CSV table of C-alpha atoms and ligand atoms in Angstrom, one decimal:
chain,number,residue,atom,x,y,z
H,1,UNK,CA,41.3,102.7,226.9
H,2,UNK,CA,42.7,103.8,230.2
H,3,UNK,CA,44.7,101.1,231.9
H,4,UNK,CA,43.2,100.2,235.3
H,5,UNK,CA,46.6,99.2,236.9
H,6,UNK,CA,48.0,102.5,235.7
H,7,UNK,CA,45.2,104.3,237.5
H,8,UNK,CA,45.8,102.6,240.8
H,9,UNK,CA,49.5,103.5,240.5
H,10,UNK,CA,48.5,107.1,239.8
H,11,UNK,CA,46.5,107.1,243.1
H,12,UNK,CA,49.7,106.0,244.9
H,13,UNK,CA,51.5,108.9,243.3
H,14,UNK,CA,48.8,111.4,244.2
H,15,UNK,CA,48.9,110.2,247.9
H,16,UNK,CA,52.7,110.6,247.9
H,17,UNK,CA,52.3,114.1,246.4
H,18,UNK,CA,49.9,115.1,249.1
H,19,UNK,CA,52.2,113.7,251.8
H,20,UNK,CA,55.2,115.6,250.5
H,21,UNK,CA,53.1,118.7,250.1
H,22,UNK,CA,52.7,118.4,253.9
H,23,UNK,CA,48.9,118.1,253.9
H,24,UNK,CA,48.4,114.4,254.4
H,25,UNK,CA,49.9,113.4,257.8
H,26,UNK,CA,47.7,111.0,259.7
H,27,UNK,CA,48.4,107.3,258.9
H,28,UNK,CA,44.6,106.4,259.1
H,29,UNK,CA,43.8,109.2,256.7
H,30,UNK,CA,46.6,108.3,254.3
H,31,UNK,CA,45.3,104.7,254.3
H,32,UNK,CA,41.8,106.0,253.5
H,33,UNK,CA,43.1,108.0,250.5
H,34,UNK,CA,44.9,104.8,249.3
H,35,UNK,CA,41.7,102.8,249.5
H,36,UNK,CA,39.6,105.4,247.8
H,37,UNK,CA,40.8,105.7,244.2
H,38,UNK,CA,39.6,109.0,242.8
H,39,UNK,CA,39.0,107.6,239.3
H,40,UNK,CA,35.9,105.8,240.6
H,41,UNK,CA,34.4,109.2,241.5
H,42,UNK,CA,35.1,111.3,238.4
H,43,UNK,CA,33.0,111.6,235.3
H,44,UNK,CA,34.2,109.1,232.5
H,45,UNK,CA,35.1,112.0,230.2
H,46,UNK,CA,37.5,113.3,232.8
H,47,UNK,CA,39.0,109.9,233.6
H,48,UNK,CA,42.5,110.9,232.2
H,49,UNK,CA,42.6,113.8,234.7
H,50,UNK,CA,41.4,111.8,237.8
H,51,UNK,CA,44.8,112.0,239.4
H,52,UNK,CA,45.6,115.6,238.6
H,53,UNK,CA,45.5,117.7,241.7
H,54,UNK,CA,42.7,119.9,240.5
H,55,UNK,CA,38.9,120.1,241.0
H,56,UNK,CA,36.9,118.5,238.2
H,57,UNK,CA,33.3,119.1,237.0
H,58,UNK,CA,30.6,116.6,238.2
H,59,UNK,CA,27.3,117.8,236.8
H,60,UNK,CA,25.1,120.9,236.9
H,61,UNK,CA,28.0,123.2,237.3
H,62,UNK,CA,29.2,121.4,240.5
H,63,UNK,CA,32.6,120.0,241.1
H,64,UNK,CA,34.6,117.2,242.9
H,65,UNK,CA,37.0,119.1,245.1
H,66,UNK,CA,40.7,119.2,244.5
H,67,UNK,CA,42.5,116.4,246.3
H,68,UNK,CA,44.7,118.9,248.1
H,69,UNK,CA,41.5,120.5,249.6
H,70,UNK,CA,40.0,117.1,250.4
H,71,UNK,CA,43.3,116.3,252.3
H,72,UNK,CA,43.3,119.6,254.2
H,73,UNK,CA,39.7,119.2,255.2
H,74,UNK,CA,40.0,115.6,256.2
H,75,UNK,CA,43.0,116.3,258.3
H,76,UNK,CA,41.2,119.2,260.0
H,77,UNK,CA,38.1,117.1,260.6
H,78,UNK,CA,40.3,114.2,261.9
H,79,UNK,CA,37.5,111.5,261.7
H,80,UNK,CA,38.2,108.7,264.1
H,81,UNK,CA,37.0,105.1,264.1
H,82,UNK,CA,33.4,104.8,265.4
H,83,UNK,CA,32.5,108.5,264.9
H,84,UNK,CA,29.3,109.7,263.3
H,85,UNK,CA,29.9,112.4,260.7
H,86,UNK,CA,27.6,114.7,258.8
H,87,UNK,CA,28.6,116.1,255.4
H,88,UNK,CA,26.8,118.8,253.5
H,89,UNK,CA,27.3,118.5,249.7
H,90,UNK,CA,27.8,114.8,248.7
H,91,UNK,CA,28.7,115.7,245.1
H,92,UNK,CA,30.7,112.8,243.7
H,93,UNK,CA,30.8,111.0,247.1
H,94,UNK,CA,34.7,111.1,247.1
H,95,UNK,CA,35.0,113.1,250.4
H,96,UNK,CA,32.3,111.1,252.1
H,97,UNK,CA,34.0,107.8,251.0
H,98,UNK,CA,37.3,108.9,252.5
H,99,UNK,CA,35.6,109.8,255.8
H,100,UNK,CA,33.7,106.5,255.6
H,101,UNK,CA,37.1,104.6,255.4
H,102,UNK,CA,38.4,106.6,258.4
H,103,UNK,CA,35.5,106.0,260.7
H,104,UNK,CA,35.3,102.3,259.8
H,105,UNK,CA,32.4,99.8,260.2
H,106,UNK,CA,31.5,101.1,263.6
H,107,UNK,CA,31.3,104.7,262.4
H,108,UNK,CA,28.8,106.3,260.1
H,109,UNK,CA,28.7,109.1,257.5
H,110,UNK,CA,25.5,110.9,256.6
H,111,UNK,CA,26.0,113.1,253.5
H,112,UNK,CA,23.3,115.4,252.3
H,113,UNK,CA,23.0,116.5,248.6
H,114,UNK,CA,20.6,119.0,247.2
H,115,UNK,CA,20.6,117.7,243.6
H,116,UNK,CA,18.8,114.4,243.0
H,117,UNK,CA,21.1,113.4,240.1
H,118,UNK,CA,24.2,113.9,242.2
H,119,UNK,CA,22.6,112.1,245.2
H,120,UNK,CA,22.1,109.1,242.9
H,121,UNK,CA,25.7,109.3,241.5
H,122,UNK,CA,27.4,109.7,244.9
H,123,UNK,CA,25.3,106.9,246.3
H,124,UNK,CA,26.5,104.5,243.5
H,125,UNK,CA,30.1,105.8,243.8
H,126,UNK,CA,30.5,105.0,247.5
H,127,UNK,CA,29.3,101.4,246.8
H,128,UNK,CA,32.2,101.0,244.4
H,129,UNK,CA,34.7,101.2,247.3
H,130,UNK,CA,32.6,98.7,249.3
H,131,UNK,CA,31.3,101.2,251.9
H,132,UNK,CA,28.1,100.3,253.8
H,133,UNK,CA,28.5,103.0,256.4
H,134,UNK,CA,28.0,106.0,254.1
H,135,UNK,CA,24.4,107.1,253.5
H,136,UNK,CA,23.4,109.7,251.0
H,137,UNK,CA,20.4,111.8,251.8
H,138,UNK,CA,18.6,113.9,249.2
H,139,UNK,CA,17.8,117.2,250.8
H,140,UNK,CA,18.8,120.7,251.9
H,141,UNK,CA,21.9,120.4,254.1
H,142,UNK,CA,21.1,123.6,255.9
H,143,UNK,CA,18.4,121.6,257.8
H,144,UNK,CA,21.0,119.1,258.8
H,145,UNK,CA,19.6,115.6,259.3
H,146,UNK,CA,17.9,115.5,262.8
H,147,UNK,CA,16.9,111.8,262.5
H,148,UNK,CA,20.6,110.7,263.0
H,149,UNK,CA,21.7,113.6,265.3
H,150,UNK,CA,23.8,114.2,267.3
H,151,UNK,CA,26.9,114.0,265.2
H,152,UNK,CA,30.5,113.9,266.4
H,153,UNK,CA,31.6,116.2,263.6
H,154,UNK,CA,30.4,118.0,260.5
H,155,UNK,CA,32.1,118.9,257.2
H,156,UNK,CA,30.6,121.4,254.8
H,157,UNK,CA,31.9,121.1,251.2
H,158,UNK,CA,30.2,124.2,249.7
H,159,UNK,CA,30.8,127.8,250.8
H,160,UNK,CA,28.2,129.4,253.1
H,161,UNK,CA,27.8,132.9,254.5
H,162,UNK,CA,27.6,131.4,258.0
H,163,UNK,CA,27.4,127.8,259.4
H,164,UNK,CA,23.7,126.8,259.4
H,165,UNK,CA,22.3,127.1,262.9
H,166,UNK,CA,20.6,123.7,262.7
H,167,UNK,CA,24.0,122.1,261.9
H,168,UNK,CA,25.6,123.7,264.9
H,169,UNK,CA,22.8,122.4,267.1
H,170,UNK,CA,23.1,118.8,265.7
H,171,UNK,CA,26.8,118.6,266.5
H,172,UNK,CA,27.7,117.3,270.0
H,173,UNK,CA,29.4,119.5,272.6
H,174,UNK,CA,33.1,118.7,272.2
H,175,UNK,CA,32.5,118.2,268.4
H,176,UNK,CA,33.9,120.0,265.4
H,177,UNK,CA,32.7,121.6,262.2
H,178,UNK,CA,35.0,122.2,259.2
H,179,UNK,CA,33.5,124.6,256.7
H,180,UNK,CA,34.4,127.2,254.0
H,181,UNK,CA,32.8,130.5,254.9
H,182,UNK,CA,32.4,133.5,252.7
H,183,UNK,CA,34.0,136.8,253.8
H,184,UNK,CA,34.4,140.1,252.0
H,185,UNK,CA,37.4,139.0,249.9
H,186,UNK,CA,36.6,135.4,249.2
H,187,UNK,CA,36.3,132.2,251.2
H,188,UNK,CA,38.1,131.0,254.3
H,189,UNK,CA,38.2,127.5,255.4
H,190,UNK,CA,37.5,127.5,259.2
H,191,UNK,CA,37.5,124.9,261.9
H,192,UNK,CA,35.0,125.4,264.7
H,193,UNK,CA,35.2,123.5,267.9
H,194,UNK,CA,32.0,123.4,269.9
H,195,UNK,CA,33.2,123.9,273.5
H,196,UNK,CA,29.7,124.2,274.9
H,197,UNK,CA,26.2,125.2,273.6
H,198,UNK,CA,27.3,128.8,273.5
H,199,UNK,CA,31.1,128.7,273.4
H,200,UNK,CA,33.1,128.1,270.2
H,201,UNK,CA,36.8,128.1,269.3
H,202,UNK,CA,37.6,129.1,265.8
H,203,UNK,CA,40.7,128.5,263.6
H,204,UNK,CA,41.3,129.9,260.2
H,205,UNK,CA,43.0,127.5,257.7
H,206,UNK,CA,43.3,130.1,254.9
H,207,UNK,CA,41.8,130.8,251.5
H,208,UNK,CA,40.2,128.1,249.3
H,209,UNK,CA,37.6,128.1,246.5
H,210,UNK,CA,34.3,126.2,246.8
H,211,UNK,CA,31.0,126.2,244.9
H,212,UNK,CA,28.3,128.0,246.9
H,213,UNK,CA,25.9,126.3,249.4
H,214,UNK,CA,22.5,127.1,248.0
Q,301,SAH,N1,32.0,116.7,248.7
Q,301,SAH,C1,31.9,116.7,247.2
Q,301,SAH,C2,32.1,118.0,246.6
Q,301,SAH,C3,31.0,118.8,246.8
Q,301,SAH,S1,30.7,120.2,245.8
Q,301,SAH,C4,32.9,115.6,246.6
Q,301,SAH,O1,33.7,115.0,247.4
Q,301,SAH,O2,32.7,115.4,245.4
Q,301,SAH,C5,29.4,120.9,246.7
Q,301,SAH,C6,28.1,120.1,246.5
Q,301,SAH,O3,27.2,120.7,247.4
Q,301,SAH,C7,27.4,120.1,245.2
Q,301,SAH,O4,27.2,118.8,244.7
Q,301,SAH,C8,26.1,120.8,245.4
Q,301,SAH,O5,25.1,120.3,244.6
Q,301,SAH,C9,25.9,120.6,246.9
Q,301,SAH,N2,25.0,121.6,247.5
Q,301,SAH,C10,24.9,122.9,247.3
Q,301,SAH,N3,24.0,123.4,248.2
Q,301,SAH,C11,23.6,122.4,249.0
Q,301,SAH,C12,22.6,122.3,250.1
Q,301,SAH,N4,22.0,123.4,250.5
Q,301,SAH,N5,22.4,121.1,250.6
Q,301,SAH,C13,23.1,120.0,250.2
Q,301,SAH,N6,23.9,120.0,249.2
Q,301,SAH,C14,24.2,121.2,248.6
Protein backbone atom coordinates (compact mmCIF):
# COMPACT_ATOMS: atom_id res chain seq x y z
CA UNK A 1 0.00 0.00 0.00
CA UNK A 2 1.22 3.49 -0.80
CA UNK A 3 1.69 5.61 2.30
CA UNK A 4 -0.50 8.73 2.08
CA UNK A 5 1.82 10.92 4.17
CA UNK A 6 4.67 9.89 1.96
CA UNK A 7 2.69 11.02 -1.09
CA UNK A 8 2.07 14.48 0.36
CA UNK A 9 5.78 14.83 1.14
CA UNK A 10 6.53 13.82 -2.43
CA UNK A 11 4.29 16.65 -3.64
CA UNK A 12 6.39 19.09 -1.58
CA UNK A 13 9.50 17.67 -3.27
CA UNK A 14 7.94 18.00 -6.71
CA UNK A 15 7.11 21.65 -6.01
CA UNK A 16 10.67 22.31 -4.81
CA UNK A 17 12.01 20.64 -7.94
CA UNK A 18 9.83 22.87 -10.17
CA UNK A 19 10.98 25.96 -8.26
CA UNK A 20 14.66 25.07 -8.54
CA UNK A 21 14.18 24.21 -12.22
CA UNK A 22 13.12 27.85 -12.57
CA UNK A 23 9.62 27.19 -13.87
CA UNK A 24 7.52 27.81 -10.76
CA UNK A 25 7.95 31.43 -9.63
CA UNK A 26 4.71 33.08 -8.57
CA UNK A 27 3.78 32.54 -4.88
CA UNK A 28 0.06 32.14 -5.66
CA UNK A 29 0.83 29.45 -8.27
CA UNK A 30 3.31 27.67 -5.97
CA UNK A 31 0.59 27.57 -3.29
CA UNK A 32 -1.89 26.13 -5.84
CA UNK A 33 0.55 23.32 -6.71
CA UNK A 34 0.98 22.54 -3.00
CA UNK A 35 -2.79 22.35 -2.50
CA UNK A 36 -3.30 20.11 -5.54
CA UNK A 37 -1.57 16.77 -4.83
CA UNK A 38 -1.05 15.06 -8.19
CA UNK A 39 -1.66 11.57 -6.79
CA UNK A 40 -5.37 12.42 -6.58
CA UNK A 41 -5.43 12.88 -10.38
CA UNK A 42 -3.45 9.89 -11.66
CA UNK A 43 -4.74 6.40 -12.38
CA UNK A 44 -4.40 4.02 -9.41
CA UNK A 45 -2.04 1.76 -11.37
CA UNK A 46 0.34 4.72 -11.83
CA UNK A 47 0.15 5.94 -8.24
CA UNK A 48 3.80 5.13 -7.51
CA UNK A 49 4.78 7.44 -10.40
CA UNK A 50 2.45 10.31 -9.43
CA UNK A 51 5.39 12.51 -8.41
CA UNK A 52 7.76 11.68 -11.23
CA UNK A 53 8.11 14.71 -13.50
CA UNK A 54 6.70 12.85 -16.49
CA UNK A 55 3.35 12.68 -18.33
CA UNK A 56 1.24 9.62 -17.38
CA UNK A 57 -1.55 7.79 -19.23
CA UNK A 58 -5.13 8.63 -18.28
CA UNK A 59 -7.45 6.60 -20.55
CA UNK A 60 -8.13 6.21 -24.27
CA UNK A 61 -4.53 7.01 -25.20
CA UNK A 62 -4.72 10.41 -23.47
CA UNK A 63 -2.36 11.75 -20.82
CA UNK A 64 -2.04 13.91 -17.72
CA UNK A 65 0.63 16.44 -18.67
CA UNK A 66 4.12 16.48 -17.18
CA UNK A 67 4.22 18.69 -14.04
CA UNK A 68 6.98 20.78 -15.65
CA UNK A 69 4.66 21.57 -18.58
CA UNK A 70 1.73 22.32 -16.25
CA UNK A 71 4.01 24.73 -14.34
CA UNK A 72 5.21 26.50 -17.52
CA UNK A 73 1.65 26.85 -18.83
CA UNK A 74 0.19 28.05 -15.52
CA UNK A 75 2.95 30.65 -15.10
CA UNK A 76 2.36 31.81 -18.69
CA UNK A 77 -1.40 32.02 -18.13
CA UNK A 78 -0.89 33.79 -14.77
CA UNK A 79 -4.44 33.16 -13.50
CA UNK A 80 -5.43 35.76 -10.90
CA UNK A 81 -8.10 35.77 -8.18
CA UNK A 82 -11.55 36.45 -9.60
CA UNK A 83 -10.74 35.59 -13.22
CA UNK A 84 -12.86 33.36 -15.44
CA UNK A 85 -10.74 30.87 -17.34
CA UNK A 86 -11.61 28.50 -20.20
CA UNK A 87 -9.63 25.26 -20.61
CA UNK A 88 -9.77 22.94 -23.63
CA UNK A 89 -8.98 19.33 -22.65
CA UNK A 90 -9.93 18.56 -19.02
CA UNK A 91 -8.21 15.14 -19.07
CA UNK A 92 -7.52 14.26 -15.43
CA UNK A 93 -8.62 17.68 -14.17
CA UNK A 94 -5.16 18.40 -12.69
CA UNK A 95 -4.42 21.55 -14.69
CA UNK A 96 -7.99 22.84 -14.16
CA UNK A 97 -7.70 22.24 -10.40
CA UNK A 98 -4.46 24.21 -10.17
CA UNK A 99 -6.06 27.11 -12.05
CA UNK A 100 -9.15 26.78 -9.84
CA UNK A 101 -6.97 27.25 -6.75
CA UNK A 102 -5.31 30.31 -8.35
CA UNK A 103 -8.55 32.11 -9.27
CA UNK A 104 -10.14 31.37 -5.88
CA UNK A 105 -13.79 31.30 -4.88
CA UNK A 106 -14.63 34.50 -6.79
CA UNK A 107 -13.10 33.10 -9.97
CA UNK A 108 -14.27 30.27 -12.21
CA UNK A 109 -12.82 27.59 -14.48
CA UNK A 110 -14.79 26.09 -17.34
CA UNK A 111 -12.97 23.08 -18.75
CA UNK A 112 -14.20 21.24 -21.84
CA UNK A 113 -13.49 17.54 -22.48
CA UNK A 114 -14.37 15.61 -25.64
CA UNK A 115 -14.37 12.12 -24.05
CA UNK A 116 -17.28 11.36 -21.72
CA UNK A 117 -15.28 8.97 -19.50
CA UNK A 118 -12.58 11.61 -18.98
CA UNK A 119 -15.17 14.33 -18.36
CA UNK A 120 -16.60 12.14 -15.61
CA UNK A 121 -13.19 11.34 -14.07
CA UNK A 122 -11.96 14.95 -14.12
CA UNK A 123 -15.21 16.14 -12.60
CA UNK A 124 -14.75 13.66 -9.70
CA UNK A 125 -11.06 14.51 -9.33
CA UNK A 126 -11.53 18.26 -8.91
CA UNK A 127 -14.01 17.59 -6.09
CA UNK A 128 -11.27 15.68 -4.21
CA UNK A 129 -9.43 18.97 -3.70
CA UNK A 130 -12.64 20.70 -2.57
CA UNK A 131 -13.07 22.91 -5.60
CA UNK A 132 -16.54 24.22 -6.38
CA UNK A 133 -15.41 26.79 -8.94
CA UNK A 134 -14.29 24.27 -11.59
CA UNK A 135 -16.95 23.06 -14.01
CA UNK A 136 -16.31 20.25 -16.48
CA UNK A 137 -18.30 20.41 -19.71
CA UNK A 138 -18.59 17.44 -22.07
CA UNK A 139 -18.14 18.74 -25.60
CA UNK A 140 -15.88 19.90 -28.39
CA UNK A 141 -13.52 22.57 -27.11
CA UNK A 142 -13.17 24.03 -30.60
CA UNK A 143 -16.63 25.53 -30.09
CA UNK A 144 -15.56 27.15 -26.83
CA UNK A 145 -18.43 27.55 -24.36
CA UNK A 146 -20.45 30.62 -25.34
CA UNK A 147 -22.85 30.36 -22.36
CA UNK A 148 -20.10 31.50 -19.96
CA UNK A 149 -18.23 33.83 -22.36
CA UNK A 150 -16.39 36.17 -22.29
CA UNK A 151 -13.34 34.67 -20.57
CA UNK A 152 -10.38 36.52 -19.12
CA UNK A 153 -8.03 33.85 -20.39
CA UNK A 154 -7.92 30.48 -22.13
CA UNK A 155 -5.56 27.51 -21.88
CA UNK A 156 -5.50 24.76 -24.49
CA UNK A 157 -3.90 21.51 -23.30
CA UNK A 158 -3.90 19.61 -26.62
CA UNK A 159 -1.99 20.55 -29.76
CA UNK A 160 -3.93 22.35 -32.47
CA UNK A 161 -3.02 23.51 -36.00
CA UNK A 162 -4.34 26.91 -35.10
CA UNK A 163 -6.17 28.42 -32.14
CA UNK A 164 -9.91 27.82 -32.78
CA UNK A 165 -11.60 31.00 -34.03
CA UNK A 166 -14.51 30.68 -31.60
CA UNK A 167 -12.09 30.51 -28.68
CA UNK A 168 -10.35 33.70 -29.80
CA UNK A 169 -13.77 35.39 -30.04
CA UNK A 170 -14.80 34.26 -26.55
CA UNK A 171 -11.69 35.71 -24.87
CA UNK A 172 -11.92 39.34 -23.74
CA UNK A 173 -9.86 42.09 -25.32
CA UNK A 174 -6.87 42.39 -23.02
CA UNK A 175 -7.09 38.65 -22.39
CA UNK A 176 -4.60 35.88 -23.04
CA UNK A 177 -4.50 32.43 -24.65
CA UNK A 178 -1.82 29.82 -23.91
CA UNK A 179 -1.73 26.97 -26.43
CA UNK A 180 0.49 24.36 -28.08
CA UNK A 181 0.36 24.90 -31.83
CA UNK A 182 1.65 22.48 -34.48
CA UNK A 183 4.29 23.67 -36.89
CA UNK A 184 6.30 21.86 -39.55
CA UNK A 185 8.82 20.40 -37.07
CA UNK A 186 6.64 19.70 -34.03
CA UNK A 187 4.73 21.73 -31.48
CA UNK A 188 5.41 25.14 -30.04
CA UNK A 189 3.86 26.48 -26.88
CA UNK A 190 2.65 29.99 -27.61
CA UNK A 191 1.20 32.83 -25.57
CA UNK A 192 -1.17 35.10 -27.44
CA UNK A 193 -2.29 38.41 -25.97
CA UNK A 194 -5.48 39.81 -27.46
CA UNK A 195 -4.69 43.50 -27.80
CA UNK A 196 -7.89 44.27 -29.74
CA UNK A 197 -10.39 42.29 -31.84
CA UNK A 198 -7.87 42.23 -34.68
CA UNK A 199 -4.51 42.80 -33.02
CA UNK A 200 -2.52 40.06 -31.28
CA UNK A 201 0.89 39.85 -29.62
CA UNK A 202 2.54 36.44 -29.81
CA UNK A 203 5.32 34.92 -27.69
CA UNK A 204 6.99 31.56 -28.31
CA UNK A 205 7.85 29.49 -25.20
CA UNK A 206 9.60 26.71 -27.09
CA UNK A 207 8.98 23.08 -27.98
CA UNK A 208 6.71 20.76 -25.98
CA UNK A 209 4.85 17.53 -26.71
CA UNK A 210 1.06 17.29 -26.41
CA UNK A 211 -1.64 14.89 -27.57
CA UNK A 212 -3.59 16.35 -30.51
CA UNK A 213 -6.77 18.41 -30.22
CA UNK A 214 -9.33 16.40 -32.21
N1 LIG B 1 -5.34 19.20 -18.97
C1 LIG B 1 -5.25 17.75 -18.82
C2 LIG B 1 -4.38 17.10 -19.86
C3 LIG B 1 -5.09 17.08 -21.12
S1 LIG B 1 -4.55 15.96 -22.37
C4 LIG B 1 -4.77 17.38 -17.42
O1 LIG B 1 -4.40 18.26 -16.63
O2 LIG B 1 -4.80 16.18 -17.11
C5 LIG B 1 -5.64 16.56 -23.63
C6 LIG B 1 -7.11 16.25 -23.42
O3 LIG B 1 -7.80 16.93 -24.46
C7 LIG B 1 -7.47 14.78 -23.55
O4 LIG B 1 -8.16 14.38 -22.39
C8 LIG B 1 -8.39 14.74 -24.77
O5 LIG B 1 -9.43 13.80 -24.66
C9 LIG B 1 -8.92 16.16 -24.83
N2 LIG B 1 -9.37 16.64 -26.15
C10 LIG B 1 -8.87 16.36 -27.38
N3 LIG B 1 -9.54 17.04 -28.33
C11 LIG B 1 -10.50 17.76 -27.68
C12 LIG B 1 -11.51 18.67 -28.12
N4 LIG B 1 -11.70 18.96 -29.40
N5 LIG B 1 -12.31 19.23 -27.17
C13 LIG B 1 -12.14 18.95 -25.85
N6 LIG B 1 -11.20 18.11 -25.39
C14 LIG B 1 -10.39 17.52 -26.29
